[in-house]
XYZ file of C-alpha atoms in Angstrom:
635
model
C 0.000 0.000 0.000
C 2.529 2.195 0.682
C 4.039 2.606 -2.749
C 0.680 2.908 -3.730
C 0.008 6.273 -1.154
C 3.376 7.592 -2.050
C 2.406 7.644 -5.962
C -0.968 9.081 -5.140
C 1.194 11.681 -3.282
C 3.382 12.294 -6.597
C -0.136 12.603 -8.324
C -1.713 14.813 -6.155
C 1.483 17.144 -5.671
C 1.489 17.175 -9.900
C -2.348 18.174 -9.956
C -1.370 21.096 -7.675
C 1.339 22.457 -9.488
C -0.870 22.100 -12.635
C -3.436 23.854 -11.566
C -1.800 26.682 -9.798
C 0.317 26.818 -12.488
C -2.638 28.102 -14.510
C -3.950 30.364 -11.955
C -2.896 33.555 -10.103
C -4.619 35.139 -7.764
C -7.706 32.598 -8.520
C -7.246 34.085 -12.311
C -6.539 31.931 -15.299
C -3.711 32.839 -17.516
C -2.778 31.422 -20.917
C -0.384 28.546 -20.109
C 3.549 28.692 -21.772
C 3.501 26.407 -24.323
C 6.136 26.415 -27.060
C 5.437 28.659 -29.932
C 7.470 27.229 -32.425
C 8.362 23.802 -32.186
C 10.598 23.105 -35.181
C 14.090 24.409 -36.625
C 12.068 24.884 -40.236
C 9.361 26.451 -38.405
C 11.284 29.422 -36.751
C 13.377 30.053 -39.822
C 10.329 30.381 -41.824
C 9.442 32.638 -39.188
C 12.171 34.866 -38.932
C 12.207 35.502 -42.720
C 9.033 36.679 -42.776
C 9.865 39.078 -39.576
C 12.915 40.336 -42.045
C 10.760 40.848 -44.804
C 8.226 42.590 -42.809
C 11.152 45.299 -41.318
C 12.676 45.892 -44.591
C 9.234 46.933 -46.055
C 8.477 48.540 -42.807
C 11.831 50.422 -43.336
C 10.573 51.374 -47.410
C 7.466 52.334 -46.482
C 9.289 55.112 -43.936
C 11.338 56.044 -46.470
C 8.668 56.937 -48.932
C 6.903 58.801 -46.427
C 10.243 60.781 -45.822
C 10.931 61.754 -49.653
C 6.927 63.154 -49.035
C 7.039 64.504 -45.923
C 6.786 68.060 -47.368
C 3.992 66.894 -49.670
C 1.566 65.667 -46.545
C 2.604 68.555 -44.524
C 1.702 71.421 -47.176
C -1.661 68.882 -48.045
C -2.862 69.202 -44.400
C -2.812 65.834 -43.476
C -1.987 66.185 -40.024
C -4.652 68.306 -38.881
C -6.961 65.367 -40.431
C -5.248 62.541 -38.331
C -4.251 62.129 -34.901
C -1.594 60.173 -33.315
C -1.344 58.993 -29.419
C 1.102 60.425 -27.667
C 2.635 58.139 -24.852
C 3.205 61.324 -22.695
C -0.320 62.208 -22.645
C -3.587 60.296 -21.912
C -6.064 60.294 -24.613
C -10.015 59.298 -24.326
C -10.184 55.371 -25.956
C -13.427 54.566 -26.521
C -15.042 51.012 -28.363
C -13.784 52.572 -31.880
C -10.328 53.469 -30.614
C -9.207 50.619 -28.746
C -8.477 47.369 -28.640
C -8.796 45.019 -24.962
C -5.772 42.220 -25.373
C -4.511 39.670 -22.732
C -1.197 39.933 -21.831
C 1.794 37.835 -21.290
C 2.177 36.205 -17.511
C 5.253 38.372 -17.550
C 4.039 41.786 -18.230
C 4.903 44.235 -15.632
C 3.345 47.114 -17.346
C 2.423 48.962 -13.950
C 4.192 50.770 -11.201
C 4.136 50.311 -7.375
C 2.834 53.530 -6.757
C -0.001 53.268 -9.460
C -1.502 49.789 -8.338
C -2.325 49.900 -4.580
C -0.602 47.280 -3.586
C 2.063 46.401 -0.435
C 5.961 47.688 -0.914
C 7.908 45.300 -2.915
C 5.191 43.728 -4.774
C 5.443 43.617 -8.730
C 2.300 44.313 -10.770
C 0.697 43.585 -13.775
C -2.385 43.217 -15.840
C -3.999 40.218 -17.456
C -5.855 42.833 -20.145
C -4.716 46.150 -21.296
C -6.818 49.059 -23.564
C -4.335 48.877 -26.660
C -5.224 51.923 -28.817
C -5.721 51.050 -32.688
C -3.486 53.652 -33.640
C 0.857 54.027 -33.093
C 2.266 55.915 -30.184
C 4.427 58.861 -30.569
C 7.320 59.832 -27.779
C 9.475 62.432 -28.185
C 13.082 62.802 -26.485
C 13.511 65.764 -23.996
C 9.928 66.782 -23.786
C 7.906 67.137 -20.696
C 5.096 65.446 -20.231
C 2.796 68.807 -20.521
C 3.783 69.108 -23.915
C 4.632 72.566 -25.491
C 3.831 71.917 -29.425
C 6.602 75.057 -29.636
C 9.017 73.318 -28.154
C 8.867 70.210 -31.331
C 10.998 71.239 -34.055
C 10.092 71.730 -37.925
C 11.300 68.742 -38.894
C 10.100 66.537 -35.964
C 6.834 67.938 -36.683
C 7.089 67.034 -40.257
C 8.239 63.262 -39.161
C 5.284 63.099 -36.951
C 3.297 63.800 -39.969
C 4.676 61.890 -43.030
C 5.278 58.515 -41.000
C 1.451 58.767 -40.050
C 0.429 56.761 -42.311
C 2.696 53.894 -40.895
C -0.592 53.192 -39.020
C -2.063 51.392 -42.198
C 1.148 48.964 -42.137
C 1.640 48.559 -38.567
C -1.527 45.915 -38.084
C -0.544 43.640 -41.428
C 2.500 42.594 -39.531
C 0.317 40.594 -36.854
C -1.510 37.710 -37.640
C -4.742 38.896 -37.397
C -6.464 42.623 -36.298
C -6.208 41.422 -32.704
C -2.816 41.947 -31.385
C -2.093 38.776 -29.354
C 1.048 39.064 -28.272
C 2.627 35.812 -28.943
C 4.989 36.404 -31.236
C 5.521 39.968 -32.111
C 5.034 42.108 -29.539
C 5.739 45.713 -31.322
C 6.212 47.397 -34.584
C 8.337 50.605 -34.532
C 10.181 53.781 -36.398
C 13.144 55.414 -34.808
C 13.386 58.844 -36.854
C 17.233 60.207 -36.643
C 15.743 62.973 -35.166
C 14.056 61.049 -31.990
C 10.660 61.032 -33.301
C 9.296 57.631 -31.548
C 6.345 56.011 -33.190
C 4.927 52.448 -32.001
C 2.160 50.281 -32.608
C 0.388 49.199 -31.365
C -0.411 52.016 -28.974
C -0.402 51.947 -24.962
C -0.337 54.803 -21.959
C 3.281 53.650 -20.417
C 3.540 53.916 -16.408
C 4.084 57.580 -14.923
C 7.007 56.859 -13.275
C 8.357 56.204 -17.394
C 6.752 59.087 -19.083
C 7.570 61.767 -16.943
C 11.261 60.546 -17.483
C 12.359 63.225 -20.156
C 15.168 60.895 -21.145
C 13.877 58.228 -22.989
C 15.203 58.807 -26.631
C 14.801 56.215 -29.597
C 18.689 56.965 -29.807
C 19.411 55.087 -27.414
C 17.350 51.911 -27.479
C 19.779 48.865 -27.698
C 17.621 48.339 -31.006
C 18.893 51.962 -32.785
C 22.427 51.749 -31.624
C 23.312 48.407 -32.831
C 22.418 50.196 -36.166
C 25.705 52.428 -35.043
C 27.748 49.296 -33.374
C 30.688 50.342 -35.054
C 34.452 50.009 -32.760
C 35.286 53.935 -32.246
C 37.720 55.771 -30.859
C 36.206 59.124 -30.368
C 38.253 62.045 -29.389
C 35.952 65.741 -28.394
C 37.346 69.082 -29.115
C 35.647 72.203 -27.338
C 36.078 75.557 -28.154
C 36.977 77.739 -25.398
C 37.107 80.876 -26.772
C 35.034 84.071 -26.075
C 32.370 83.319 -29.023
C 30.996 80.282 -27.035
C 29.997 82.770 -24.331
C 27.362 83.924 -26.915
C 23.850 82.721 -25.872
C 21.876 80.026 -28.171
C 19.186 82.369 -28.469
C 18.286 85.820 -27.040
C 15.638 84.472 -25.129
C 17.102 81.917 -22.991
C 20.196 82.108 -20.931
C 21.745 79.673 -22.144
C 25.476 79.585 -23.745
C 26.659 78.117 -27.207
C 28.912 76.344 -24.741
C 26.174 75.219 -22.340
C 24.528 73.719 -25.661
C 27.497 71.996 -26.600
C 28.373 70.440 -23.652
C 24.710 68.945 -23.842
C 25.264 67.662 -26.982
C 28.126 66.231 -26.180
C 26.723 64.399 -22.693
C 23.853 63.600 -25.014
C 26.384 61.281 -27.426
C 27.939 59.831 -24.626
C 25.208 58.231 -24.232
C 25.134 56.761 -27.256
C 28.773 54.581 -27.335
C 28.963 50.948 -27.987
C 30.295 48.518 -25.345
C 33.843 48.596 -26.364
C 34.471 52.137 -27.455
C 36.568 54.741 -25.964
C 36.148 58.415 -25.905
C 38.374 61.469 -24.491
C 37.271 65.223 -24.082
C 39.759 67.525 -24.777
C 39.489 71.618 -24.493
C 41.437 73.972 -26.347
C 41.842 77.653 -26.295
C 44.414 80.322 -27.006
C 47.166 77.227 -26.085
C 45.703 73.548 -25.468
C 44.644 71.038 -26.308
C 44.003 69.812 -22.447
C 42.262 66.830 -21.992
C 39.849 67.103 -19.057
C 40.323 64.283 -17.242
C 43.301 63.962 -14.786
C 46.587 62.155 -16.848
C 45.056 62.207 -20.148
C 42.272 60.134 -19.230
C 39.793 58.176 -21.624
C 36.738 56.392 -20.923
C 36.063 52.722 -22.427
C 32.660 51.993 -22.413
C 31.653 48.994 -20.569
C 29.085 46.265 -21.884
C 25.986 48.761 -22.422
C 23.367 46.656 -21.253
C 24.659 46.898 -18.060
C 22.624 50.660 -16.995
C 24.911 51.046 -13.557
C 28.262 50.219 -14.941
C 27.579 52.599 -18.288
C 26.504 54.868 -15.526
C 29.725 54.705 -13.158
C 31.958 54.862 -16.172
C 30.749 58.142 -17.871
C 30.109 59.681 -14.482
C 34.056 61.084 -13.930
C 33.831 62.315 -17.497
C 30.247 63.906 -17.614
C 30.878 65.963 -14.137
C 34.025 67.402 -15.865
C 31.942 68.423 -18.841
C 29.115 70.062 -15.957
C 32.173 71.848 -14.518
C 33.803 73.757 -17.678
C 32.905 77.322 -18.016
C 33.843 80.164 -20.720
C 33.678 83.638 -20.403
C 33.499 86.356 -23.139
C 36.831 87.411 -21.926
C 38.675 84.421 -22.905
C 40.555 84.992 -26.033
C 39.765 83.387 -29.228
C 41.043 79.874 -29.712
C 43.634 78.416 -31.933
C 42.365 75.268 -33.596
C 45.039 74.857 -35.826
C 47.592 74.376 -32.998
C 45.480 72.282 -30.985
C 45.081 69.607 -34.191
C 48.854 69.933 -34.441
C 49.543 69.095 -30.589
C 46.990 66.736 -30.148
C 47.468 64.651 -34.367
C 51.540 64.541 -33.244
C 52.222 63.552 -29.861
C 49.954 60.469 -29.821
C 47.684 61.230 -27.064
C 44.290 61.576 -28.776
C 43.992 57.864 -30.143
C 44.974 54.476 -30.008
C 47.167 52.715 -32.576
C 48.203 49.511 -30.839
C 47.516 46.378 -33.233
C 44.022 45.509 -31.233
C 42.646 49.128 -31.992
C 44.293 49.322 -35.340
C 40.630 48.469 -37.502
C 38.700 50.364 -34.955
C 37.024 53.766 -36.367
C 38.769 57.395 -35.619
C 37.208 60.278 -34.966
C 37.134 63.875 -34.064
C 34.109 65.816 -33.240
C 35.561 69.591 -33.092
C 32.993 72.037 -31.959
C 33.582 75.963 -32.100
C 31.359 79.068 -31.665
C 32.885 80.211 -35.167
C 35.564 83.155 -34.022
C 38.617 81.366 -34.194
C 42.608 83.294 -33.687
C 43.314 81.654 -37.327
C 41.126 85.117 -37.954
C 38.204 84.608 -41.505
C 40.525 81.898 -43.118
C 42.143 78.821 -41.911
C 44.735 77.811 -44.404
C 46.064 73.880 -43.543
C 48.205 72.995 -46.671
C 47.662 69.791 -47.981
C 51.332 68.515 -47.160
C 51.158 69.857 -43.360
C 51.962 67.963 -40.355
C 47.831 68.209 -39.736
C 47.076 66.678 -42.903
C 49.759 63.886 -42.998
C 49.018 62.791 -39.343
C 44.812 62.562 -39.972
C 46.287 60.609 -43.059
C 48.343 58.279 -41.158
C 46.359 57.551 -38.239
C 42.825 57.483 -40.970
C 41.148 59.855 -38.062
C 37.939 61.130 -39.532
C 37.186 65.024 -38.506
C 33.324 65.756 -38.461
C 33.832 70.080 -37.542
C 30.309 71.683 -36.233
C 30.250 75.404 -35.554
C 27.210 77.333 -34.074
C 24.692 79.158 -36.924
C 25.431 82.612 -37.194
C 22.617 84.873 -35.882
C 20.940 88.037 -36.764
C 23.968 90.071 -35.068
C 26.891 87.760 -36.594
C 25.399 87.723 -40.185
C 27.943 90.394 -41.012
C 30.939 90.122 -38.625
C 34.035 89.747 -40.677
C 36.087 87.628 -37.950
C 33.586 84.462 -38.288
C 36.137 81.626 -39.681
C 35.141 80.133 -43.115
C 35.547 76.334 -42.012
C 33.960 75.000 -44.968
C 37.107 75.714 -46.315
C 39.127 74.175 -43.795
C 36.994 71.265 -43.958
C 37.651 70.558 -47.564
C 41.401 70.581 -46.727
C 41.233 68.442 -43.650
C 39.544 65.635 -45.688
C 36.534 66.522 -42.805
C 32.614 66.717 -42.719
C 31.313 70.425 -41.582
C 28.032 71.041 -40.480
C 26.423 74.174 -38.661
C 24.316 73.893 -35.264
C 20.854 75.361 -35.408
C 20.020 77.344 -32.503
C 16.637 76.906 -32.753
C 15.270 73.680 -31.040
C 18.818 72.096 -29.897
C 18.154 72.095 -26.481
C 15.101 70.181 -26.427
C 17.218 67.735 -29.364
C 21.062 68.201 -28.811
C 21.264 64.673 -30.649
C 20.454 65.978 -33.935
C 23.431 68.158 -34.557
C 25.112 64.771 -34.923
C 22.939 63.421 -37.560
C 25.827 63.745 -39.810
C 27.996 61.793 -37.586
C 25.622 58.775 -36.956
C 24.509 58.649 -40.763
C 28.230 58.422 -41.890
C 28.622 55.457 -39.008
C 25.351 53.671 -39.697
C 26.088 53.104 -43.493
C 29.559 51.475 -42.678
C 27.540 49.032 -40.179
C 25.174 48.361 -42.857
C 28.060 47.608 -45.308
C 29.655 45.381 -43.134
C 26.318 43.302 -42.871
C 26.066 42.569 -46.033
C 22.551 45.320 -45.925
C 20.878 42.586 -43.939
C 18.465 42.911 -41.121
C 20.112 43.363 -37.927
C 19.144 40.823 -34.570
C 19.525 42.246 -30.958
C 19.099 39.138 -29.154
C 17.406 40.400 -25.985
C 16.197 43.370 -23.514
C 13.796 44.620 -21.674
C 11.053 47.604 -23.143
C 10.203 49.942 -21.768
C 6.319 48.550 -21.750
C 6.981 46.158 -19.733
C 5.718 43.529 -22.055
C 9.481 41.071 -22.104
C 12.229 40.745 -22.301
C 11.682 41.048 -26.408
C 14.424 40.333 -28.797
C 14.244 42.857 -31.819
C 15.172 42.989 -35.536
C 16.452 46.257 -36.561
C 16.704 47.694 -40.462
C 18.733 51.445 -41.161
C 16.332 53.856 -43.289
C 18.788 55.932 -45.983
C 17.761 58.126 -48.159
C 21.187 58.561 -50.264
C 23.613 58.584 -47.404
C 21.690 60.247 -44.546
C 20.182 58.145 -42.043
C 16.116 58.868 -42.000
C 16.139 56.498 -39.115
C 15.155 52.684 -38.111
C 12.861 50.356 -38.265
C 12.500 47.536 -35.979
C 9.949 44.555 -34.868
C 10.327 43.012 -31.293
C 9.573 39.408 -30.976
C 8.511 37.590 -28.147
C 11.946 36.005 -26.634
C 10.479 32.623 -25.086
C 9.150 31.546 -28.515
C 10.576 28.294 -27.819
C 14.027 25.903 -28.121
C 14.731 26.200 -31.830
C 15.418 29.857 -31.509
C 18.711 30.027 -29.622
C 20.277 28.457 -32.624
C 18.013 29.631 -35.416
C 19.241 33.514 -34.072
C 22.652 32.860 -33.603
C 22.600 31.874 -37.211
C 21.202 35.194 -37.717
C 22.839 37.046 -36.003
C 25.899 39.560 -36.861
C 28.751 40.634 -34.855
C 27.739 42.535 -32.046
C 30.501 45.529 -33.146
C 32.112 45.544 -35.909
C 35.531 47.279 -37.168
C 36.403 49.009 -39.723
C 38.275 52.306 -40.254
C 35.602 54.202 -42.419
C 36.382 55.160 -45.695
C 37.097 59.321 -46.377
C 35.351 61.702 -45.370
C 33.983 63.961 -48.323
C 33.613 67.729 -47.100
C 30.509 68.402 -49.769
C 28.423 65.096 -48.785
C 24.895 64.956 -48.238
C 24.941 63.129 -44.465
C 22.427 66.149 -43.405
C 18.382 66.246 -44.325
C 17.531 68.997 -46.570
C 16.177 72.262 -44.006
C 12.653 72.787 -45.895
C 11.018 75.788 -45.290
C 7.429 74.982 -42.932
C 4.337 76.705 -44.176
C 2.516 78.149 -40.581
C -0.634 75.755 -39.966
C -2.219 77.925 -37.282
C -2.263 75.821 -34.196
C -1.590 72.717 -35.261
C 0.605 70.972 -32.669
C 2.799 68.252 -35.645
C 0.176 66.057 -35.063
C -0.200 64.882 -31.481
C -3.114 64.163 -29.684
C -3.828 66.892 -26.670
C -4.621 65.670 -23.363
C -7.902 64.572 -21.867
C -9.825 64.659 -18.352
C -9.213 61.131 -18.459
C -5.842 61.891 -17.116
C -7.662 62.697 -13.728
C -8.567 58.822 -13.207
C -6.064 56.131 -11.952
C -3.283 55.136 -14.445
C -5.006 51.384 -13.824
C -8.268 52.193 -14.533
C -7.149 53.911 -17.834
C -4.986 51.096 -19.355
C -6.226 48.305 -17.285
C -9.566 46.929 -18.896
C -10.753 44.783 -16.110
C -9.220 47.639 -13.796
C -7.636 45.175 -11.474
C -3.811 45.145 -10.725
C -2.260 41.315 -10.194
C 0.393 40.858 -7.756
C 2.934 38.665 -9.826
C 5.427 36.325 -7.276
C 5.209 33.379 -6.206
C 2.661 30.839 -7.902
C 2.150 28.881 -4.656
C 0.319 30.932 -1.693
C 2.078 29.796 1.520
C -1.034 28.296 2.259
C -0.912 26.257 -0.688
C 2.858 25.269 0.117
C 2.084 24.580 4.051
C -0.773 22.255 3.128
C 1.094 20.120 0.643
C 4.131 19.851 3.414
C 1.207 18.664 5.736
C -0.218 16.039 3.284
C 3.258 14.703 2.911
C 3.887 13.867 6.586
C 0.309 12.909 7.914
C -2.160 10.425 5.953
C -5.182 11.710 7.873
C -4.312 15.860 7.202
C -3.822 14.707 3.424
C -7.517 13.059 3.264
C -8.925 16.173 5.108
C -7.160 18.195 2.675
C -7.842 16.799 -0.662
C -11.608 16.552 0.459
C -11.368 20.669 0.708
C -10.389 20.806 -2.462
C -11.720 18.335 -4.158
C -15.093 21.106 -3.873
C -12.725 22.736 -7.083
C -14.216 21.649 -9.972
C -10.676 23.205 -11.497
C -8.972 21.244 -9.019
C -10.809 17.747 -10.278
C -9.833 18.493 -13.924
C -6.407 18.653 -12.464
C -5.983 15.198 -10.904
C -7.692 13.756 -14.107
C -5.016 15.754 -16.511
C -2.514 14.460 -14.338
C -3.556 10.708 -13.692
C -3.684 10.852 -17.701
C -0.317 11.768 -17.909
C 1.108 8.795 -15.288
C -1.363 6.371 -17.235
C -3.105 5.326 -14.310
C -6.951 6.255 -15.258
C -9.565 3.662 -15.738
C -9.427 1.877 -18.754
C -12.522 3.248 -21.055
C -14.996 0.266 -21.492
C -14.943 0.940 -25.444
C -11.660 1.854 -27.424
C -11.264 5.195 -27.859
C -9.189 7.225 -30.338
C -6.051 9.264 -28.792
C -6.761 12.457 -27.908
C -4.392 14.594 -30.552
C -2.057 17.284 -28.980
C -2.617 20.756 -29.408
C -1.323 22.521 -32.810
C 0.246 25.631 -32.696
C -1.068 27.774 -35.924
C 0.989 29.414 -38.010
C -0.288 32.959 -36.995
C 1.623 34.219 -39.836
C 0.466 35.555 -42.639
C 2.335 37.412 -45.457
C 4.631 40.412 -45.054
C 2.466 43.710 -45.882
């Protein structure tokens, strides 16, 4: 008898996994079952999630060559799109209810009243039926002033995404298990996603969230540098950015510059250097450089940029200082092998110099750097790739003869040049450097053969992961529009740790760039906007719905589910009884046995063992579950 108990134990102990396995909180969820089961079945798959991004990506890049087209037609004052900042009113028409993963956390602590500690989520969520748009460096009481010409006419071109989004999913109902979101990264940190939900306070009222930096944009960029910063400390950069605002050309540099810290590769190294009237000085202690740690680490990034970002905080110019002397600084810094690198591991990895000036230089209107100079020959030797950005002239400098002509010096430096526009670059320091990331991205997108990029895995913002993505660059010519990218579901089953690391391309690759041409195209075109009264680009204004709970807007059953542990200690304490007394066990399972969930439990698992009754009549096997395709062609 007693082997006989014990495996009615085993049985019993199975049926109670099972069945709390399936329930939480007394809620049923959808059970983890593997999503694709075969080798043949996830490659067939993952081609059609490549397809789908690279038509994703030429659909973006026809609404780009447009954009001016759909503004000048109107068409965004006769759509709207959801901005993730702001709550919007989602009624039946607007809205789709969809059952999440088990492992969505899409709620905060302080939005779903629940004890310290505890981690939240939502079986349902209110989806809205059109994209999302986020913008970087934007408050979440949005100022439409404060969005930029061009972001405004990205929010309104890539509108019509929304009729491509939903033919990447199976079906109209977004299900969730296998692609989780569609997206477009615009160079200049417009954010759109589909399909559209209200993220957690404690997320949008972070200003810092940029598409930029999403591990699924910068692998676009995952190119070994060696990055070395110039500032200009001369008296020009205590100009102000505009007459408004107190704010310096050398305040908005330095944010640039903290701004594209942020967006290194694990592996690269960068080093800030200042020069004036004499110079260059680096501005860490003994020359110092930072190497960037493994960026999916947040904390270590963090600790390693910290030294050099407070040094940046702490520089200061004043419209005494005299003007500076680029030409020397190249010199000192190009000769005496301090600025970069050229041991035989960093030999492949990509040079370059990001020199940023306020325009009034001691070289006086003309810079002249002969072709045979110790400048020249050194950026020729070492294959260092100068990118020069100087501050727009404004109204009051249109006519002052000391501004240096560095297009000029650009063409004989083998160097890009670029100006800063004042207006807007403090709410987007990151797209000064669109020149700089669009001359990066296309050697990445060399170097992989113009494939689809695979970022294994990380966790989205939504809280709907951890996702792995598949990424696709959008040119137009040579300038980077931006990227397009699908996340997948990462648990879709065992085939896809091989099938992906078939896929997938170095993580960083190196390669020295080729020349820099001083009259490329690696900037958009600055089209003139025609007023549209007070249009706002496009976004969506806010609603009193904002004054309800953040749970009661997103959540459609309105109920917050405490995720942990699936057995209660209850549970656990009554199983530990049944195991040690025969008499608690029987007193037990008659409790339960109430559960007509609980019954269908025991039989599911005395099926399994083989022990039911034997059916008086032959019966055909019951046939296991078939996973659909849920695929159906690329738009």
């Amino acid at each position: 008898m007693f082997p006989s108990r014990a495996r009615a134990l085993i049985f019993v102990f199975s049926a109670l996994l099972e069945w709390n396995s399936s329930h939480v909180n007394g809620q049923a969820v959808t059970s983890r079952r593997t999503l694709v089961q075969t080798t043949a079945d996830a490659n067939a798959f993952f081609d059609e999630v490549e397809d789908s991004v690279k038509l994703l990506a030429g659909f973006a890049l026809s609404n780009y060559r447009r954009r001016q087209e759909l503004w000048e037609d109107r068409t965004c004052n006769t759509k709207c799109s959801v901005s993730s900042c702001q709550s919007r009113q989602l009624d039946e028409s607007t809205r789709q209810c969809v059952k999440l993963p088990a492992d969505s956390t899409i709620f905060s602590n302080q939005s779903c009243k629940l004890p310290p500690g505890s981690s939240t989520s939502c079986s349902e969520a209110a989806f809205s039926k059109e994209s999302n748009i986020r913008l970087p460096g934007i408050p979440k009481n949005l100022d439409p002033q404060k969005i930029s010409p061009d972001q405004q006419r990205t929010i309104c071109s890539q509108q019509d995404l929304d009729s491509k989004f939903p033919k990447i999913y199976p079906d109209s109902t977004v299900k969730f298990d296998k692609i989780v979101w569609t997206m477009f990264g615009a160079s200049n940190g417009v954010f759109r996603i589909y399909p559209g939900l209200e993220l957690a306070p404690s997320v949008s009222q972070n200003s810092s969230f940029d598409t930029r930096k999403r591990p699924w944009y910068k692998a676009i960029t995952g190119v070994s540098k060696q990055a070395v910063v110039l500032l200009d400390l001369g008296g020009s950069m205590a100009n102000k950015v505009l007459n408004t605002d107190t704010t310096t050309l050398f305040d908005g540099t330095k944010k640039i510059v903290v701004e594209f810290l942020d967006t290194l590769n694990t592996g690269d190294t960068v080093s800030v250097y200042t020069f004036g009237s004499r110079g260059p000085d680096n501005i860490l202690p003994d020359n110092g450089k930072v190497k960037m740690p493994d960026t999916s680490n947040d904390s270590a990034v963090t600790e390693a940029l910290a030294p050099l970002k407070a040094a940046l905080q702490g520089l200061m110019v004043s419209f005494d200082s005299a003007p500076a002397n680029m030409t020397a600084a190249l010199e000192n810094l190009l000769t005496s092998d301090t600025g970069f690198n050229t041991s035989s591991t960093l030999v492949n990895s990509l040079k370059v110099m990001l020199i940023f000036t306020g325009g009034k230089l001691a070289e006086g209107k003309t810079i002249s750097i002969p072709s045979n100079s110790s400048i020249g020959k050194a950026l020729s030797t070492l294959s260092v790739r100068p990118f020069i950005y100087q501050w727009k002239k404004d109204q009051t400098d249109s006519s002052d003869p000391t501004f240096t002509d560095l297009q000029s010096a650009a063409c004989a430096l083998n160097a890009y040049y670029a100006e800063i526009s004042r207006d807007h670059i403090l709410q987007d320091p990151l797209s000064a450097l669109q020149s700089f990331y669009s001359y990066v991205a296309k050697i990445r997108h060399k170097n992989d053969q113009e494939k689809p990029l695979w970022i294994p895995s990380y966790g989205p913002y939504t809280g709907v992961g951890p996702v792995m993505a598949v990424s696709f660059p959008v040119f137009d010519g040579d300038f980077l529009v931006g990227v397009a990218a699908i996340d997948v579901r990462r648990n879709l089953g065992q085939p896809w740790e091989s099938v992906i690391n078939n896929r997938k391309a170095r993580d960083i690759v190196y390669d020295i760039g080729p020349a820099l041409n001083c009259t490329a195209s690696l900037s958009p075109v600055d089209v003139a906007v025609p007023a549209l009264g007070n249009s706002n680009g496009g976004l969506c204004l806010g609603s009193t719905l904002a004054a309800k709970d953040y749970e009661k807007r997103v959540c459609c059953n309105s109920t917050c589910i405490a995720s942990g542990s699936k057995l209660s200690p209850g549970e656990i304490a009554g199983i530990c009884i049944g195991c040690l007394g025969g008499l608690l066990l029987v007193v037990f399972l008659i409790a339960l046995a109430v559960s007509s969930k609980f019954r269908t439990a025991i039989s599911k698992c005395f099926k399994r063992q083989g022990t039911q009754p034997k059916p008086e009549t032959p019966t055909k096997p019951v046939p296991e579950e078939t996973v659909p395709d849920g695929w159906d062609r690329p738009f």
